[in-house]
GROMACS .gro file of C-alpha atoms in nm:
model
  325
    1UNK     CA    1   0.015  -0.004   0.008
    2UNK     CA    2   0.142   0.321  -0.107
    3UNK     CA    3   0.183   0.598   0.170
    4UNK     CA    4  -0.047   0.889   0.136
    5UNK     CA    5   0.122   1.216   0.039
    6UNK     CA    6   0.067   1.527   0.264
    7UNK     CA    7  -0.140   1.826   0.127
    8UNK     CA    8   0.097   2.141   0.212
    9UNK     CA    9  -0.155   2.369   0.015
   10UNK     CA   10  -0.424   2.343   0.268
   11UNK     CA   11  -0.456   2.689   0.353
   12UNK     CA   12  -0.652   2.950   0.129
   13UNK     CA   13  -0.632   3.339   0.120
   14UNK     CA   14  -0.927   3.378   0.286
   15UNK     CA   15  -0.821   3.158   0.592
   16UNK     CA   16  -0.462   3.351   0.597
   17UNK     CA   17  -0.625   3.689   0.589
   18UNK     CA   18  -0.899   3.617   0.849
   19UNK     CA   19  -0.611   3.444   1.106
   20UNK     CA   20  -0.371   3.744   1.071
   21UNK     CA   21  -0.660   4.003   1.118
   22UNK     CA   22  -0.773   3.814   1.424
   23UNK     CA   23  -0.426   3.841   1.580
   24UNK     CA   24  -0.436   4.225   1.563
   25UNK     CA   25  -0.611   4.279   1.889
   26UNK     CA   26  -0.361   4.038   2.068
   27UNK     CA   27  -0.046   4.148   1.938
   28UNK     CA   28  -0.123   4.535   1.887
   29UNK     CA   29  -0.458   4.657   2.084
   30UNK     CA   30  -0.403   5.018   1.979
   31UNK     CA   31  -0.468   4.920   1.606
   32UNK     CA   32  -0.850   4.972   1.595
   33UNK     CA   33  -0.898   5.055   1.215
   34UNK     CA   34  -0.946   4.717   1.032
   35UNK     CA   35  -1.139   4.858   0.722
   36UNK     CA   36  -1.005   4.743   0.395
   37UNK     CA   37  -0.882   5.105   0.337
   38UNK     CA   38  -0.635   5.106   0.618
   39UNK     CA   39  -0.244   5.073   0.512
   40UNK     CA   40  -0.176   4.800   0.761
   41UNK     CA   41  -0.483   4.588   0.615
   42UNK     CA   42  -0.362   4.642   0.272
   43UNK     CA   43  -0.020   4.526   0.361
   44UNK     CA   44  -0.168   4.191   0.565
   45UNK     CA   45  -0.377   4.128   0.221
   46UNK     CA   46  -0.035   4.145   0.031
   47UNK     CA   47   0.129   3.906   0.266
   48UNK     CA   48  -0.151   3.656   0.275
   49UNK     CA   49  -0.169   3.653  -0.111
   50UNK     CA   50   0.223   3.582  -0.124
   51UNK     CA   51   0.181   3.326   0.147
   52UNK     CA   52  -0.082   3.147  -0.029
   53UNK     CA   53   0.137   3.134  -0.372
   54UNK     CA   54   0.430   3.004  -0.167
   55UNK     CA   55   0.216   2.732  -0.007
   56UNK     CA   56   0.120   2.630  -0.383
   57UNK     CA   57   0.452   2.626  -0.505
   58UNK     CA   58   0.575   2.388  -0.202
   59UNK     CA   59   0.290   2.152  -0.257
   60UNK     CA   60   0.409   2.100  -0.590
   61UNK     CA   61   0.698   1.867  -0.718
   62UNK     CA   62   0.907   2.021  -0.992
   63UNK     CA   63   0.997   1.821  -1.307
   64UNK     CA   64   1.351   1.831  -1.199
   65UNK     CA   65   1.285   1.632  -0.868
   66UNK     CA   66   1.093   1.382  -1.088
   67UNK     CA   67   1.385   1.348  -1.311
   68UNK     CA   68   1.610   1.283  -1.012
   69UNK     CA   69   1.344   1.013  -0.880
   70UNK     CA   70   1.332   0.859  -1.218
   71UNK     CA   71   1.739   0.830  -1.238
   72UNK     CA   72   1.704   0.632  -0.903
   73UNK     CA   73   1.450   0.406  -1.031
   74UNK     CA   74   1.626   0.329  -1.366
   75UNK     CA   75   1.962   0.289  -1.172
   76UNK     CA   76   2.143   0.561  -1.409
   77UNK     CA   77   2.125   0.951  -1.405
   78UNK     CA   78   1.855   1.051  -1.612
   79UNK     CA   79   1.851   1.420  -1.762
   80UNK     CA   80   1.544   1.635  -1.829
   81UNK     CA   81   1.532   1.781  -2.160
   82UNK     CA   82   1.284   1.902  -2.426
   83UNK     CA   83   1.314   1.571  -2.666
   84UNK     CA   84   1.234   1.352  -2.390
   85UNK     CA   85   0.887   1.291  -2.264
   86UNK     CA   86   0.895   1.270  -1.879
   87UNK     CA   87   0.551   1.115  -1.820
   88UNK     CA   88   0.603   0.844  -2.075
   89UNK     CA   89   0.939   0.763  -1.937
   90UNK     CA   90   0.798   0.729  -1.600
   91UNK     CA   91   0.520   0.499  -1.743
   92UNK     CA   92   0.779   0.273  -1.906
   93UNK     CA   93   0.999   0.288  -1.614
   94UNK     CA   94   0.722   0.166  -1.381
   95UNK     CA   95   0.591  -0.107  -1.582
   96UNK     CA   96   0.952  -0.231  -1.623
   97UNK     CA   97   0.973  -0.248  -1.253
   98UNK     CA   98   0.638  -0.430  -1.223
   99UNK     CA   99   0.769  -0.690  -1.475
  100UNK     CA  100   0.845  -1.012  -1.309
  101UNK     CA  101   1.214  -1.122  -1.331
  102UNK     CA  102   1.326  -1.301  -1.035
  103UNK     CA  103   1.170  -1.631  -0.956
  104UNK     CA  104   1.100  -1.688  -0.589
  105UNK     CA  105   0.763  -1.802  -0.542
  106UNK     CA  106   0.590  -2.076  -0.733
  107UNK     CA  107   0.369  -1.830  -0.903
  108UNK     CA  108   0.671  -1.665  -1.023
  109UNK     CA  109   0.820  -1.975  -1.183
  110UNK     CA  110   0.486  -2.043  -1.353
  111UNK     CA  111   0.421  -1.685  -1.491
  112UNK     CA  112   0.799  -1.684  -1.617
  113UNK     CA  113   0.726  -2.005  -1.786
  114UNK     CA  114   0.381  -1.947  -1.931
  115UNK     CA  115   0.458  -1.589  -2.039
  116UNK     CA  116   0.807  -1.455  -2.059
  117UNK     CA  117   0.950  -1.804  -2.193
  118UNK     CA  118   0.691  -1.854  -2.440
  119UNK     CA  119   0.770  -1.484  -2.575
  120UNK     CA  120   1.136  -1.553  -2.560
  121UNK     CA  121   1.370  -1.596  -2.852
  122UNK     CA  122   1.540  -1.861  -2.662
  123UNK     CA  123   1.249  -2.073  -2.672
  124UNK     CA  124   1.338  -2.223  -3.020
  125UNK     CA  125   0.972  -2.327  -3.099
  126UNK     CA  126   0.927  -2.511  -2.741
  127UNK     CA  127   0.603  -2.358  -2.633
  128UNK     CA  128   0.478  -2.451  -2.269
  129UNK     CA  129   0.118  -2.490  -2.279
  130UNK     CA  130   0.064  -2.589  -1.877
  131UNK     CA  131   0.292  -2.577  -1.599
  132UNK     CA  132   0.252  -2.679  -1.246
  133UNK     CA  133   0.503  -2.581  -0.970
  134UNK     CA  134   0.564  -2.811  -0.677
  135UNK     CA  135   0.779  -2.685  -0.379
  136UNK     CA  136   1.017  -2.875  -0.185
  137UNK     CA  137   0.976  -3.157  -0.448
  138UNK     CA  138   1.238  -3.347  -0.651
  139UNK     CA  139   1.072  -3.533  -0.897
  140UNK     CA  140   1.373  -3.626  -1.124
  141UNK     CA  141   1.469  -3.953  -0.892
  142UNK     CA  142   1.199  -3.935  -0.650
  143UNK     CA  143   0.840  -3.957  -0.626
  144UNK     CA  144   0.603  -3.660  -0.499
  145UNK     CA  145   0.583  -3.792  -0.158
  146UNK     CA  146   0.938  -3.770  -0.082
  147UNK     CA  147   1.021  -3.426   0.064
  148UNK     CA  148   1.322  -3.258  -0.067
  149UNK     CA  149   1.433  -2.909   0.127
  150UNK     CA  150   1.535  -2.633  -0.109
  151UNK     CA  151   1.396  -2.808  -0.430
  152UNK     CA  152   1.171  -2.691  -0.670
  153UNK     CA  153   0.982  -2.918  -0.964
  154UNK     CA  154   0.802  -2.780  -1.245
  155UNK     CA  155   0.583  -3.002  -1.441
  156UNK     CA  156   0.548  -2.892  -1.804
  157UNK     CA  157   0.339  -2.983  -2.070
  158UNK     CA  158   0.461  -2.864  -2.421
  159UNK     CA  159   0.231  -2.747  -2.682
  160UNK     CA  160   0.439  -2.921  -2.961
  161UNK     CA  161   0.581  -3.210  -2.776
  162UNK     CA  162   0.638  -3.415  -3.114
  163UNK     CA  163   0.851  -3.121  -3.256
  164UNK     CA  164   1.148  -3.215  -3.051
  165UNK     CA  165   1.327  -3.572  -3.079
  166UNK     CA  166   1.617  -3.523  -2.836
  167UNK     CA  167   1.438  -3.585  -2.524
  168UNK     CA  168   1.733  -3.530  -2.306
  169UNK     CA  169   1.819  -3.177  -2.405
  170UNK     CA  170   1.444  -3.078  -2.495
  171UNK     CA  171   1.426  -2.855  -2.179
  172UNK     CA  172   1.796  -2.742  -2.161
  173UNK     CA  173   1.743  -2.394  -2.291
  174UNK     CA  174   1.416  -2.341  -2.049
  175UNK     CA  175   1.656  -2.459  -1.745
  176UNK     CA  176   1.892  -2.220  -1.849
  177UNK     CA  177   1.646  -1.938  -1.873
  178UNK     CA  178   1.513  -1.992  -1.519
  179UNK     CA  179   1.842  -2.051  -1.393
  180UNK     CA  180   1.921  -1.674  -1.422
  181UNK     CA  181   1.620  -1.599  -1.245
  182UNK     CA  182   1.613  -1.839  -0.949
  183UNK     CA  183   1.740  -1.776  -0.605
  184UNK     CA  184   2.119  -1.914  -0.578
  185UNK     CA  185   2.017  -2.190  -0.303
  186UNK     CA  186   1.722  -2.331  -0.535
  187UNK     CA  187   1.758  -2.649  -0.689
  188UNK     CA  188   1.552  -2.660  -0.995
  189UNK     CA  189   1.399  -2.959  -1.173
  190UNK     CA  190   1.196  -2.972  -1.514
  191UNK     CA  191   0.983  -3.295  -1.564
  192UNK     CA  192   0.693  -3.392  -1.763
  193UNK     CA  193   0.350  -3.512  -1.626
  194UNK     CA  194   0.312  -3.864  -1.499
  195UNK     CA  195   0.017  -3.981  -1.709
  196UNK     CA  196  -0.222  -4.241  -1.571
  197UNK     CA  197  -0.309  -4.465  -1.856
  198UNK     CA  198  -0.696  -4.595  -1.827
  199UNK     CA  199  -0.948  -4.767  -2.051
  200UNK     CA  200  -1.303  -4.726  -2.011
  201UNK     CA  201  -1.596  -4.964  -2.082
  202UNK     CA  202  -1.972  -4.899  -2.060
  203UNK     CA  203  -2.305  -5.027  -2.159
  204UNK     CA  204  -2.524  -4.728  -2.316
  205UNK     CA  205  -2.890  -4.795  -2.343
  206UNK     CA  206  -3.026  -4.560  -2.633
  207UNK     CA  207  -3.351  -4.378  -2.655
  208UNK     CA  208  -3.586  -4.501  -2.958
  209UNK     CA  209  -3.470  -4.438  -3.324
  210UNK     CA  210  -3.114  -4.358  -3.215
  211UNK     CA  211  -2.839  -4.539  -3.427
  212UNK     CA  212  -2.584  -4.743  -3.214
  213UNK     CA  213  -2.272  -4.617  -3.436
  214UNK     CA  214  -2.368  -4.274  -3.405
  215UNK     CA  215  -2.400  -4.304  -3.033
  216UNK     CA  216  -2.083  -4.501  -2.992
  217UNK     CA  217  -1.878  -4.196  -3.182
  218UNK     CA  218  -2.030  -3.926  -2.975
  219UNK     CA  219  -1.963  -4.109  -2.642
  220UNK     CA  220  -1.593  -4.187  -2.762
  221UNK     CA  221  -1.549  -3.793  -2.871
  222UNK     CA  222  -1.690  -3.680  -2.539
  223UNK     CA  223  -1.483  -3.902  -2.316
  224UNK     CA  224  -1.179  -3.789  -2.509
  225UNK     CA  225  -1.250  -3.445  -2.483
  226UNK     CA  226  -1.325  -3.474  -2.110
  227UNK     CA  227  -0.997  -3.653  -2.010
  228UNK     CA  228  -0.784  -3.433  -2.259
  229UNK     CA  229  -0.465  -3.283  -2.111
  230UNK     CA  230  -0.498  -2.994  -2.352
  231UNK     CA  231  -0.777  -2.818  -2.526
  232UNK     CA  232  -1.046  -3.002  -2.363
  233UNK     CA  233  -1.312  -2.763  -2.508
  234UNK     CA  234  -1.620  -2.705  -2.307
  235UNK     CA  235  -1.463  -2.897  -1.979
  236UNK     CA  236  -1.229  -2.736  -1.736
  237UNK     CA  237  -1.226  -2.406  -1.922
  238UNK     CA  238  -1.054  -2.547  -2.200
  239UNK     CA  239  -0.722  -2.580  -2.004
  240UNK     CA  240  -0.733  -2.973  -1.982
  241UNK     CA  241  -0.772  -3.198  -1.708
  242UNK     CA  242  -0.694  -3.028  -1.376
  243UNK     CA  243  -0.362  -3.143  -1.218
  244UNK     CA  244  -0.392  -3.428  -0.966
  245UNK     CA  245  -0.786  -3.430  -1.000
  246UNK     CA  246  -0.907  -3.743  -0.887
  247UNK     CA  247  -1.141  -3.956  -1.158
  248UNK     CA  248  -1.519  -4.014  -1.016
  249UNK     CA  249  -1.727  -4.262  -1.173
  250UNK     CA  250  -2.010  -4.079  -1.083
  251UNK     CA  251  -1.899  -3.799  -1.333
  252UNK     CA  252  -1.837  -4.070  -1.613
  253UNK     CA  253  -2.190  -4.166  -1.555
  254UNK     CA  254  -2.315  -3.825  -1.585
  255UNK     CA  255  -2.136  -3.742  -1.853
  256UNK     CA  256  -2.230  -4.036  -2.066
  257UNK     CA  257  -2.607  -4.009  -1.936
  258UNK     CA  258  -2.631  -3.637  -2.046
  259UNK     CA  259  -2.535  -3.727  -2.409
  260UNK     CA  260  -2.821  -3.686  -2.657
  261UNK     CA  261  -2.973  -4.019  -2.757
  262UNK     CA  262  -2.870  -4.205  -2.430
  263UNK     CA  263  -3.169  -4.318  -2.215
  264UNK     CA  264  -2.938  -4.434  -1.937
  265UNK     CA  265  -2.604  -4.581  -1.869
  266UNK     CA  266  -2.508  -4.896  -1.669
  267UNK     CA  267  -2.184  -5.122  -1.595
  268UNK     CA  268  -1.920  -4.861  -1.632
  269UNK     CA  269  -1.559  -4.981  -1.570
  270UNK     CA  270  -1.234  -4.844  -1.577
  271UNK     CA  271  -0.910  -5.067  -1.645
  272UNK     CA  272  -0.590  -4.883  -1.490
  273UNK     CA  273  -0.253  -4.914  -1.689
  274UNK     CA  274  -0.130  -5.180  -1.425
  275UNK     CA  275  -0.442  -5.403  -1.526
  276UNK     CA  276  -0.619  -5.318  -1.231
  277UNK     CA  277  -0.998  -5.306  -1.289
  278UNK     CA  278  -1.185  -5.030  -1.118
  279UNK     CA  279  -1.528  -5.149  -1.151
  280UNK     CA  280  -1.812  -5.232  -0.939
  281UNK     CA  281  -1.753  -5.485  -0.647
  282UNK     CA  282  -2.023  -5.631  -0.453
  283UNK     CA  283  -2.270  -5.374  -0.574
  284UNK     CA  284  -2.045  -5.095  -0.426
  285UNK     CA  285  -1.838  -4.913  -0.707
  286UNK     CA  286  -1.524  -4.737  -0.605
  287UNK     CA  287  -1.571  -4.347  -0.517
  288UNK     CA  288  -1.281  -4.224  -0.701
  289UNK     CA  289  -0.930  -4.314  -0.859
  290UNK     CA  290  -0.656  -4.089  -0.689
  291UNK     CA  291  -0.414  -3.878  -0.881
  292UNK     CA  292  -0.110  -3.694  -0.733
  293UNK     CA  293  -0.054  -3.320  -0.814
  294UNK     CA  294   0.200  -3.405  -1.091
  295UNK     CA  295  -0.019  -3.660  -1.267
  296UNK     CA  296  -0.286  -3.651  -1.552
  297UNK     CA  297  -0.527  -3.883  -1.718
  298UNK     CA  298  -0.417  -4.047  -2.045
  299UNK     CA  299  -0.698  -4.228  -2.205
  300UNK     CA  300  -0.569  -4.539  -2.376
  301UNK     CA  301  -0.914  -4.632  -2.521
  302UNK     CA  302  -1.274  -4.662  -2.472
  303UNK     CA  303  -1.537  -4.942  -2.570
  304UNK     CA  304  -1.921  -4.878  -2.556
  305UNK     CA  305  -2.171  -5.129  -2.589
  306UNK     CA  306  -2.517  -5.015  -2.708
  307UNK     CA  307  -2.805  -5.252  -2.638
  308UNK     CA  308  -3.167  -5.225  -2.711
  309UNK     CA  309  -3.383  -5.074  -2.457
  310UNK     CA  310  -3.510  -5.378  -2.243
  311UNK     CA  311  -3.821  -5.190  -2.087
  312UNK     CA  312  -4.156  -5.283  -2.262
  313UNK     CA  313  -4.478  -5.080  -2.270
  314UNK     CA  314  -4.786  -5.257  -2.188
  315UNK     CA  315  -5.084  -5.148  -2.401
  316UNK     CA  316  -5.435  -5.234  -2.378
  317UNK     CA  317  -5.576  -5.354  -2.719
  318UNK     CA  318  -5.930  -5.477  -2.737
  319UNK     CA  319  -5.912  -5.575  -2.336
  320UNK     CA  320  -5.570  -5.788  -2.408
  321UNK     CA  321  -5.233  -5.699  -2.281
  322UNK     CA  322  -4.963  -5.698  -2.555
  323UNK     CA  323  -4.609  -5.622  -2.514
  324UNK     CA  324  -4.474  -5.363  -2.757
  325UNK     CA  325  -4.085  -5.332  -2.801
   0.00000   0.00000   0.00000
């Protein structure tokens, strides 16, 4: 919060004149003529006017002072001249001061990667679409549950991963870019997310006059978009699956049930990359599949079985009950 500047020009001409005249009876009782035509009153009016002008000038900061303060901010002397715009130079200097350069907090690292690095000439085409900073973690040799004092790990998702074939030196320039900006005692690590591969199977019951193949394509496209690490469309504000967000079966049920043409959904199962089957057991499905803060979802595939609606409607035709499929 900026310190409030004092207002030195807080006395008007009328205030100064009234206060001076009120002191006449105290300082010089013999002076009884206070009319404007009195020579002493005229002199008091002149002094009040001069005092008001002096207070106005004291309350102003001249351009020379601004130039001196500007030189302190810029770190070098700045001369005031007619060819240099003072206000534009002040604005540009303040913008440069507010620009983030030194990386101290996790927010500093994330902003430097997503903004400054992506706009830097050193990027050489390597654009970072997402980044997650984790303090006190070294994810290169250890897992996320291991505490590492003084270490910071940046989990990055490149926007054009297939552009770089040399995986070992892919982030070398990014590391050098941040090395100049980090604190001396900070150990920095740049890694990619750990992707949890899953495979989804579900049985969809369509509404009347809905083609099975069309419904399968819609379901597959919707699930792919829902779990996409980037460009997730209407889900997750288009930024991709949130870092470390658990997978809930109830959300998959709702996702498929909200599709146009789906009457209801049953028998959803999820296969993990370790071939662990996350499916209902004893009538109680698991509430969630846990993901760590450095993990995202990788949908390996999905299989949707579309079956006819087993419910039948009973109609009365000539006092006989008939089943209508």
